[in-house]
Coordinates of C-alpha atoms in Angstrom, one line a residue:
M1 CA 54.2 -45.1 -61.4
T2 CA 57.1 -43.9 -59.2
T3 CA 59.1 -45.9 -56.8
D4 CA 57.3 -44.4 -53.8
V5 CA 53.9 -45.2 -55.5
Q6 CA 55.2 -48.7 -56.2
G7 CA 56.0 -49.1 -52.5
R8 CA 52.4 -47.8 -51.5
A9 CA 50.9 -50.2 -54.0
L10 CA 52.7 -53.2 -52.6
A11 CA 51.9 -52.2 -49.1
V12 CA 48.2 -52.2 -49.9
L13 CA 48.4 -55.6 -51.6
N14 CA 50.6 -57.0 -48.9
R15 CA 48.0 -55.9 -46.3
V16 CA 45.3 -57.8 -48.3
A17 CA 47.5 -60.9 -48.8
Q18 CA 48.5 -61.1 -45.1
A19 CA 44.9 -61.1 -44.0
D20 CA 43.4 -64.4 -42.9
W21 CA 40.1 -64.4 -45.0
P22 CA 41.9 -65.0 -48.4
D23 CA 43.1 -68.4 -47.2
R24 CA 39.7 -69.2 -45.8
L25 CA 38.1 -68.3 -49.1
K26 CA 40.9 -69.8 -51.3
L27 CA 41.8 -66.5 -52.8
R28 CA 45.6 -66.6 -51.9
K29 CA 46.8 -67.6 -55.4
P30 CA 45.1 -64.6 -57.1
F31 CA 46.6 -62.2 -54.5
E32 CA 50.1 -63.6 -55.0
R33 CA 49.8 -63.3 -58.8
L34 CA 48.7 -59.7 -58.3
L35 CA 51.6 -59.0 -56.0
Y36 CA 54.0 -60.5 -58.4
S37 CA 52.6 -58.6 -61.5
G38 CA 52.4 -55.3 -59.6
S39 CA 56.0 -55.6 -58.4
R40 CA 57.3 -56.5 -61.9
T41 CA 55.4 -53.7 -63.7
G42 CA 56.2 -51.1 -61.0
F43 CA 59.9 -51.7 -61.1
R44 CA 59.8 -51.6 -64.9
L45 CA 58.0 -48.3 -64.9
A46 CA 60.3 -46.9 -62.3
S47 CA 63.3 -47.9 -64.4
E48 CA 61.9 -46.2 -67.5
R49 CA 61.4 -43.0 -65.6
A50 CA 64.9 -43.2 -64.1
A51 CA 66.3 -43.4 -67.6
K52 CA 64.1 -40.3 -68.5
Q53 CA 62.6 -41.9 -71.5
P54 CA 60.2 -39.4 -73.1
K55 CA 56.5 -40.4 -73.1
T56 CA 54.8 -40.6 -76.3
P57 CA 51.2 -39.5 -76.2
R58 CA 48.7 -42.2 -76.9
K59 CA 47.4 -41.9 -80.5
A60 CA 43.9 -42.5 -81.5
D61 CA 43.4 -45.6 -83.6
P62 CA 43.0 -44.4 -87.2
D63 CA 40.2 -47.0 -87.7
G64 CA 38.3 -45.5 -84.6
L65 CA 38.6 -48.7 -82.8
F66 CA 39.5 -49.3 -79.1
D67 CA 41.6 -51.9 -77.4
L68 CA 39.6 -54.5 -75.5
S69 CA 42.5 -56.3 -74.0
L70 CA 43.2 -55.7 -70.3
S71 CA 46.6 -55.1 -68.7
D72 CA 48.1 -57.8 -66.6
E73 CA 47.4 -55.7 -63.6
Q74 CA 43.9 -55.2 -64.5
Q75 CA 43.3 -58.8 -65.2
M76 CA 44.8 -59.7 -61.8
L77 CA 42.5 -57.1 -60.2
V78 CA 39.5 -58.5 -61.9
E79 CA 40.3 -62.1 -60.8
M80 CA 40.9 -60.9 -57.2
L81 CA 37.6 -59.0 -57.0
E82 CA 35.6 -61.5 -58.7
G83 CA 36.8 -64.1 -56.1
F84 CA 35.9 -61.6 -53.3
A85 CA 32.4 -61.0 -54.9
A86 CA 31.7 -64.7 -55.2
E87 CA 33.1 -65.9 -51.8
V88 CA 32.3 -62.8 -49.7
L89 CA 29.6 -60.6 -51.2
R90 CA 27.3 -63.2 -52.7
P91 CA 26.8 -65.1 -49.4
A92 CA 26.3 -61.8 -47.4
A93 CA 23.9 -60.2 -49.9
H94 CA 20.6 -61.9 -48.5
E95 CA 21.2 -60.8 -44.9
A96 CA 22.3 -57.3 -45.9
D97 CA 19.2 -56.9 -48.0
A98 CA 16.9 -58.1 -45.3
K99 CA 18.6 -56.0 -42.7
A100 CA 19.0 -53.0 -45.0
S101 CA 22.6 -52.5 -43.7
L102 CA 26.2 -53.6 -44.1
S103 CA 28.0 -55.8 -41.4
L104 CA 31.1 -54.4 -39.7
E105 CA 32.8 -57.6 -40.7
L106 CA 32.1 -57.0 -44.3
L107 CA 33.1 -53.3 -44.2
A108 CA 36.4 -54.5 -42.5
Q109 CA 37.2 -57.0 -45.3
A110 CA 36.3 -54.4 -48.0
Q111 CA 38.7 -51.9 -46.3
E112 CA 41.6 -54.4 -46.6
L113 CA 41.1 -54.3 -50.4
G114 CA 42.3 -50.7 -50.5
L115 CA 40.0 -49.7 -53.4
T116 CA 40.1 -46.0 -52.5
H117 CA 43.8 -46.0 -53.7
Y118 CA 42.5 -46.3 -57.2
G119 CA 40.7 -42.9 -56.8
V120 CA 43.7 -40.9 -55.4
S121 CA 46.4 -39.6 -57.5
E122 CA 50.0 -40.6 -57.2
V123 CA 51.1 -37.2 -55.8
H124 CA 48.6 -37.6 -52.9
G125 CA 49.6 -41.2 -52.0
G126 CA 47.3 -43.2 -54.2
M127 CA 47.6 -45.2 -57.5
A128 CA 45.3 -43.4 -59.9
G129 CA 47.2 -42.9 -63.1
E130 CA 46.6 -43.9 -66.7
R131 CA 43.6 -46.0 -67.6
T132 CA 41.9 -44.9 -64.3
V133 CA 38.3 -44.8 -65.7
V134 CA 38.5 -48.3 -67.2
T135 CA 40.1 -49.7 -64.1
N136 CA 37.3 -48.2 -61.9
A137 CA 34.6 -49.6 -64.4
L138 CA 36.3 -53.1 -64.0
I139 CA 36.2 -52.8 -60.2
A140 CA 32.5 -51.9 -60.3
E141 CA 31.7 -54.7 -62.8
S142 CA 33.6 -57.3 -60.8
L143 CA 32.1 -56.5 -57.4
A144 CA 28.6 -56.4 -58.9
R145 CA 28.9 -60.0 -59.9
G146 CA 28.5 -60.8 -56.2
D147 CA 25.7 -58.2 -55.5
L148 CA 24.7 -54.9 -57.0
S149 CA 23.6 -53.3 -53.8
L150 CA 26.6 -54.3 -51.8
A151 CA 29.0 -53.3 -54.7
A152 CA 27.4 -49.8 -54.8
A153 CA 27.6 -49.4 -51.1
L154 CA 31.3 -50.4 -51.0
L155 CA 32.1 -48.1 -53.9
V156 CA 31.0 -44.9 -52.3
P157 CA 34.3 -44.0 -50.8
L158 CA 36.2 -44.7 -54.1
S159 CA 33.5 -42.6 -55.9
A160 CA 34.0 -39.7 -53.6
A161 CA 37.8 -39.9 -54.1
N162 CA 37.4 -40.0 -57.9
C163 CA 35.0 -36.9 -57.6
I164 CA 37.4 -34.9 -55.5
R165 CA 40.5 -35.8 -57.6
R166 CA 38.7 -34.9 -60.9
W167 CA 36.6 -31.8 -59.8
A168 CA 38.4 -30.2 -56.9
S169 CA 41.1 -27.6 -57.1
P170 CA 44.8 -28.7 -56.4
Q171 CA 44.6 -27.0 -53.0
Q172 CA 41.3 -28.8 -52.2
Q173 CA 42.9 -32.2 -53.4
A174 CA 45.9 -31.8 -51.2
R175 CA 43.6 -31.1 -48.2
W176 CA 41.0 -33.9 -48.8
L177 CA 42.5 -36.8 -50.7
P178 CA 45.3 -38.1 -48.3
A179 CA 42.6 -39.2 -45.9
F180 CA 41.4 -41.8 -48.4
V181 CA 44.7 -43.6 -48.4
G182 CA 45.6 -43.4 -44.6
E183 CA 45.9 -46.2 -42.2
E184 CA 42.3 -45.4 -40.9
A185 CA 39.2 -46.2 -42.7
A186 CA 38.5 -43.8 -45.6
P187 CA 36.0 -41.1 -44.9
L188 CA 32.4 -41.9 -46.0
I189 CA 31.4 -39.1 -48.3
A190 CA 28.1 -39.7 -50.1
I191 CA 27.3 -38.0 -53.4
A192 CA 23.8 -36.3 -53.5
V193 CA 22.4 -35.4 -56.9
N194 CA 18.9 -37.0 -57.3
E195 CA 15.9 -34.9 -56.4
P196 CA 12.4 -35.9 -55.4
Q197 CA 10.5 -33.7 -57.8
L198 CA 8.3 -35.1 -60.5
L199 CA 10.4 -35.6 -63.7
A200 CA 13.5 -34.2 -61.9
D201 CA 16.3 -33.2 -64.3
P202 CA 19.8 -33.3 -62.9
L203 CA 20.7 -30.6 -65.4
R204 CA 18.1 -28.3 -63.9
L205 CA 18.6 -28.5 -60.2
S206 CA 16.0 -27.3 -57.8
T207 CA 18.6 -27.3 -55.0
K208 CA 19.9 -23.7 -54.8
A209 CA 23.2 -22.3 -53.5
R210 CA 23.1 -18.5 -53.0
K211 CA 26.4 -16.7 -52.4
R212 CA 26.5 -14.3 -49.5
G213 CA 29.8 -12.9 -48.9
S214 CA 32.4 -15.5 -48.2
S215 CA 29.9 -18.4 -48.0
Y216 CA 27.0 -20.0 -49.7
T217 CA 23.5 -20.9 -48.4
L218 CA 22.1 -24.2 -49.6
T219 CA 18.4 -24.9 -49.7
G220 CA 16.8 -27.9 -51.4
E221 CA 16.1 -31.6 -51.0
K222 CA 17.9 -34.8 -52.3
C223 CA 16.6 -38.3 -52.5
L224 CA 18.0 -41.8 -52.9
V225 CA 21.5 -40.8 -51.5
V226 CA 23.5 -43.9 -51.5
R227 CA 24.8 -44.6 -47.9
G228 CA 23.5 -41.2 -46.9
V229 CA 22.3 -42.6 -43.6
D230 CA 25.9 -43.3 -42.4
A231 CA 27.7 -40.6 -44.4
Q232 CA 30.0 -38.2 -42.5
K233 CA 29.9 -35.7 -45.3
L234 CA 28.0 -35.0 -48.6
I235 CA 29.0 -33.8 -52.0
V236 CA 25.9 -32.0 -53.0
A237 CA 25.0 -30.8 -56.5
A238 CA 23.3 -27.4 -56.5
D239 CA 22.5 -24.5 -58.8
A240 CA 25.0 -21.7 -57.8
G241 CA 23.5 -19.1 -60.0
D242 CA 26.5 -19.3 -62.4
G243 CA 25.7 -22.9 -63.2
P244 CA 25.6 -26.3 -61.4
A245 CA 28.2 -26.7 -58.8
L246 CA 29.4 -29.3 -56.2
F247 CA 29.7 -28.5 -52.5
L248 CA 31.3 -30.6 -49.8
I249 CA 29.2 -30.2 -46.6
D250 CA 29.1 -31.9 -43.2
T251 CA 26.0 -34.0 -42.4
R252 CA 26.2 -32.6 -38.8
A253 CA 26.0 -28.9 -40.0
K254 CA 23.1 -26.8 -39.0
G255 CA 20.2 -27.1 -41.3
V256 CA 21.1 -30.5 -42.7
E257 CA 18.4 -33.2 -42.1
V258 CA 19.1 -36.9 -43.0
R259 CA 16.6 -39.6 -42.7
A260 CA 16.4 -43.1 -44.0
E261 CA 14.5 -43.6 -47.3
P262 CA 14.0 -47.4 -47.9
A263 CA 13.5 -48.2 -51.5
M264 CA 12.4 -51.2 -53.7
G265 CA 16.0 -52.1 -54.3
L266 CA 19.5 -51.0 -53.1
K267 CA 18.5 -51.8 -49.6
A268 CA 21.9 -52.6 -48.4
T269 CA 23.1 -49.1 -49.5
G270 CA 21.1 -47.3 -46.8
T271 CA 19.6 -44.8 -49.2
A272 CA 18.6 -41.5 -47.5
R273 CA 16.5 -38.4 -48.0
V274 CA 18.4 -35.2 -47.3
R275 CA 16.9 -31.8 -46.6
L276 CA 18.9 -28.7 -46.7
K277 CA 17.4 -25.8 -44.9
G278 CA 19.6 -22.7 -45.2
V279 CA 22.8 -24.6 -44.8
K280 CA 25.8 -22.3 -44.6
V281 CA 28.8 -23.6 -46.6
P282 CA 32.2 -21.7 -46.8
A283 CA 33.1 -20.7 -50.3
E284 CA 36.3 -22.9 -50.1
Q285 CA 34.0 -26.0 -49.7
R286 CA 32.8 -25.5 -53.4
L287 CA 34.7 -27.9 -55.6
A288 CA 36.7 -25.6 -57.8
A289 CA 38.5 -27.5 -60.5
E290 CA 39.8 -25.2 -63.3
R291 CA 37.6 -26.7 -65.9
F292 CA 34.7 -28.1 -64.1
D293 CA 32.3 -29.8 -66.5
Y294 CA 29.0 -30.8 -64.8
Q295 CA 27.8 -32.8 -67.8
A296 CA 31.0 -34.8 -67.7
F297 CA 30.4 -35.3 -64.0
L298 CA 26.9 -36.8 -64.7
D299 CA 28.4 -38.9 -67.5
H300 CA 31.0 -40.4 -65.2
T301 CA 28.2 -41.1 -62.7
A302 CA 26.1 -42.8 -65.4
L303 CA 29.0 -45.0 -66.4
A304 CA 29.4 -46.3 -62.8
W305 CA 25.8 -47.5 -62.7
C306 CA 26.2 -48.9 -66.1
A307 CA 29.3 -50.9 -65.0
L308 CA 27.3 -52.3 -62.0
A309 CA 24.5 -53.3 -64.4
V310 CA 26.9 -55.3 -66.5
G311 CA 28.4 -57.1 -63.6
T312 CA 25.0 -58.0 -62.2
G313 CA 23.8 -59.0 -65.6
Q314 CA 26.7 -61.4 -65.9
A315 CA 25.9 -62.9 -62.6
A316 CA 22.4 -63.4 -63.7
L317 CA 23.5 -65.0 -66.9
D318 CA 25.9 -67.4 -65.1
Y319 CA 23.2 -68.2 -62.7
V320 CA 20.4 -69.0 -65.0
I321 CA 22.7 -71.2 -67.3
T322 CA 23.5 -73.4 -64.4
Y323 CA 19.9 -73.4 -63.3
C324 CA 18.4 -74.2 -66.6
N325 CA 20.9 -77.0 -67.3
E326 CA 20.2 -78.6 -63.9
R327 CA 16.5 -78.0 -63.7
E328 CA 14.5 -80.9 -65.3
A329 CA 11.0 -81.0 -66.6
F330 CA 9.4 -83.9 -68.6
G331 CA 12.6 -85.9 -68.2
E332 CA 15.1 -83.5 -69.6
P333 CA 16.8 -80.2 -68.6
I334 CA 14.6 -77.2 -69.4
S335 CA 17.6 -75.7 -71.3
H336 CA 16.6 -78.1 -74.1
R337 CA 13.5 -76.2 -74.7
Q338 CA 13.9 -73.5 -77.4
G339 CA 11.9 -70.9 -75.6
V340 CA 14.3 -71.2 -72.7
A341 CA 17.5 -71.4 -74.8
F342 CA 16.5 -68.3 -76.8
M343 CA 15.8 -66.3 -73.8
V344 CA 19.2 -67.1 -72.2
A345 CA 20.9 -66.4 -75.5
D346 CA 19.1 -62.9 -75.6
I347 CA 20.6 -62.1 -72.2
A348 CA 24.1 -63.1 -73.5
V349 CA 23.7 -60.9 -76.6
E350 CA 22.3 -57.9 -74.7
L351 CA 25.0 -58.2 -72.0
D352 CA 27.8 -58.0 -74.5
A353 CA 26.3 -55.1 -76.2
M354 CA 26.1 -53.3 -72.8
R355 CA 29.6 -54.2 -72.0
L356 CA 31.0 -52.9 -75.2
M357 CA 29.1 -49.6 -74.9
V358 CA 30.4 -49.0 -71.4
W359 CA 33.9 -49.9 -72.1
R360 CA 33.9 -47.8 -75.2
A361 CA 32.7 -44.8 -73.3
C362 CA 35.3 -45.3 -70.5
A363 CA 38.1 -45.8 -72.9
L364 CA 37.2 -42.3 -74.6
A365 CA 36.8 -40.7 -71.3
E366 CA 40.3 -41.8 -69.9
R367 CA 42.0 -40.6 -73.1
G368 CA 40.5 -37.1 -72.6
Q369 CA 38.3 -37.4 -75.7
A370 CA 34.7 -36.3 -75.9
F371 CA 32.6 -39.2 -74.5
H372 CA 29.2 -37.7 -73.7
R373 CA 27.5 -39.3 -76.7
E374 CA 28.8 -42.8 -75.9
A375 CA 28.1 -42.4 -72.2
Y376 CA 24.4 -41.4 -73.0
L377 CA 23.9 -44.3 -75.3
A378 CA 25.5 -46.6 -72.7
K379 CA 23.1 -45.3 -70.1
L380 CA 20.1 -45.7 -72.5
L381 CA 21.0 -49.3 -73.4
C382 CA 21.9 -50.4 -69.9
A383 CA 18.7 -48.8 -68.4
E384 CA 16.6 -50.8 -70.7
K385 CA 18.4 -54.1 -71.0
A386 CA 19.4 -54.3 -67.3
M387 CA 15.6 -54.4 -66.4
K388 CA 14.9 -56.9 -69.2
I389 CA 17.8 -59.1 -67.9
G390 CA 16.4 -58.9 -64.3
T391 CA 12.8 -59.7 -65.5
D392 CA 14.0 -62.6 -67.7
A393 CA 16.2 -64.1 -64.9
V394 CA 13.1 -64.2 -62.7
Q395 CA 11.0 -65.8 -65.6
L396 CA 13.6 -68.5 -66.3
L397 CA 13.5 -69.6 -62.7
G398 CA 9.8 -69.7 -62.7
G399 CA 8.3 -70.0 -59.2
H400 CA 11.8 -70.1 -57.7
G401 CA 12.4 -66.6 -59.2
F402 CA 9.7 -65.2 -57.0
T403 CA 11.2 -66.5 -53.8
Q404 CA 14.2 -65.3 -51.9
E405 CA 15.7 -68.7 -52.0
H406 CA 17.4 -67.6 -55.1
P407 CA 19.1 -64.2 -55.7
A408 CA 17.1 -63.4 -59.0
E409 CA 14.4 -61.5 -57.3
R410 CA 16.9 -59.3 -55.6
W411 CA 18.8 -58.6 -58.9
Y412 CA 15.4 -57.7 -60.4
R413 CA 14.8 -55.1 -57.8
D414 CA 18.3 -53.7 -57.8
L415 CA 18.7 -53.5 -61.6
R416 CA 15.6 -51.3 -62.0
A417 CA 17.7 -48.6 -60.1
V418 CA 20.0 -48.1 -63.1
S419 CA 17.4 -46.0 -64.9
L420 CA 16.7 -43.8 -61.9
M421 CA 20.1 -43.0 -60.3
A422 CA 21.8 -39.7 -61.2
G423 CA 24.3 -39.7 -58.4
G424 CA 25.8 -41.8 -55.6
L425 CA 28.7 -43.2 -57.6
H426 CA 31.5 -41.8 -59.8
L427 CA 34.0 -43.6 -61.9

């Protein structure tokens, strides 16, 4: 992190710390600790660079293990976002689900967090550097402890920044990324991959992009586009003839039709159906990284949803433990019953397995190593166990689990999306 980047990081953190809501929500202390930690580490790294100390490449552990410890900055970030999730997202989740929209107040508070800085590289004014994938997974997991749907909605700008930083050419990055770290709100760019066909395969896209001269013509249909209703632009996955490709298009362009597509879960995300009818897209709007890897793009997307599943699963575990210890039947807490205790223990076991698989895949990805196998296994495990955790949480609450008085029924609906989503977010 250079001195300039250190200054930008402190500016972001200061903006958060100077807001009024951290005091109201008793989050001032985590912010101050994060400011101190960021300042200390940033000046240390700047001094190291000034001394021109050569960097030694990170070596793989000879035992094939990976480090589970978080850096001081990551730990402070997790504490801050978990506080935000508990004090801001959790209370707002029910109303956002009922209205199927995000309040302006919530969007303003999320903007103060400056999360998009973690998706923009240092050269373009952001803070994305080493351990970027793991840090992004921690952000998703921490926010999801408040509510999965709200977390997914708030992560869309960060996901777009990650996607552009990773898969756009240097010229495209220089043109598009600075807007994510400006004084104004980050542009809302939704990622459209899912298609409505029966047994749709994201590796065999029905959306086509035909090149004609200096432009492409896109035709096809996308479904379950997270925040697609409000998006200003879309990153669309399409078959370009020479393989799958990503295109940045304007939602107001001729031939683009966007309509709301309410679903069983993810209601607060404003999911949308997008029809592309001969949409003309300039060739320079095709994301053109030198080594574009569409499978890796899908794997980063899968890990984002897995991280959300882990965070929501942890919220469910914490909630049912408290509920089962306080709920009494036949003169004692229901947690004293083996059938209940074993079910809670199973959630804890499954959750730890999910977290380890996701962190392992993220650790490999940020080290530049092959991670497709680990991402695939994490997606399989999280898709299955997330639904089981949601089901068990409802079951443990009994009749209360069926009502909206408790968040378990919302978690149940949202967690089922983990097995369906092939786009929308990107670590």
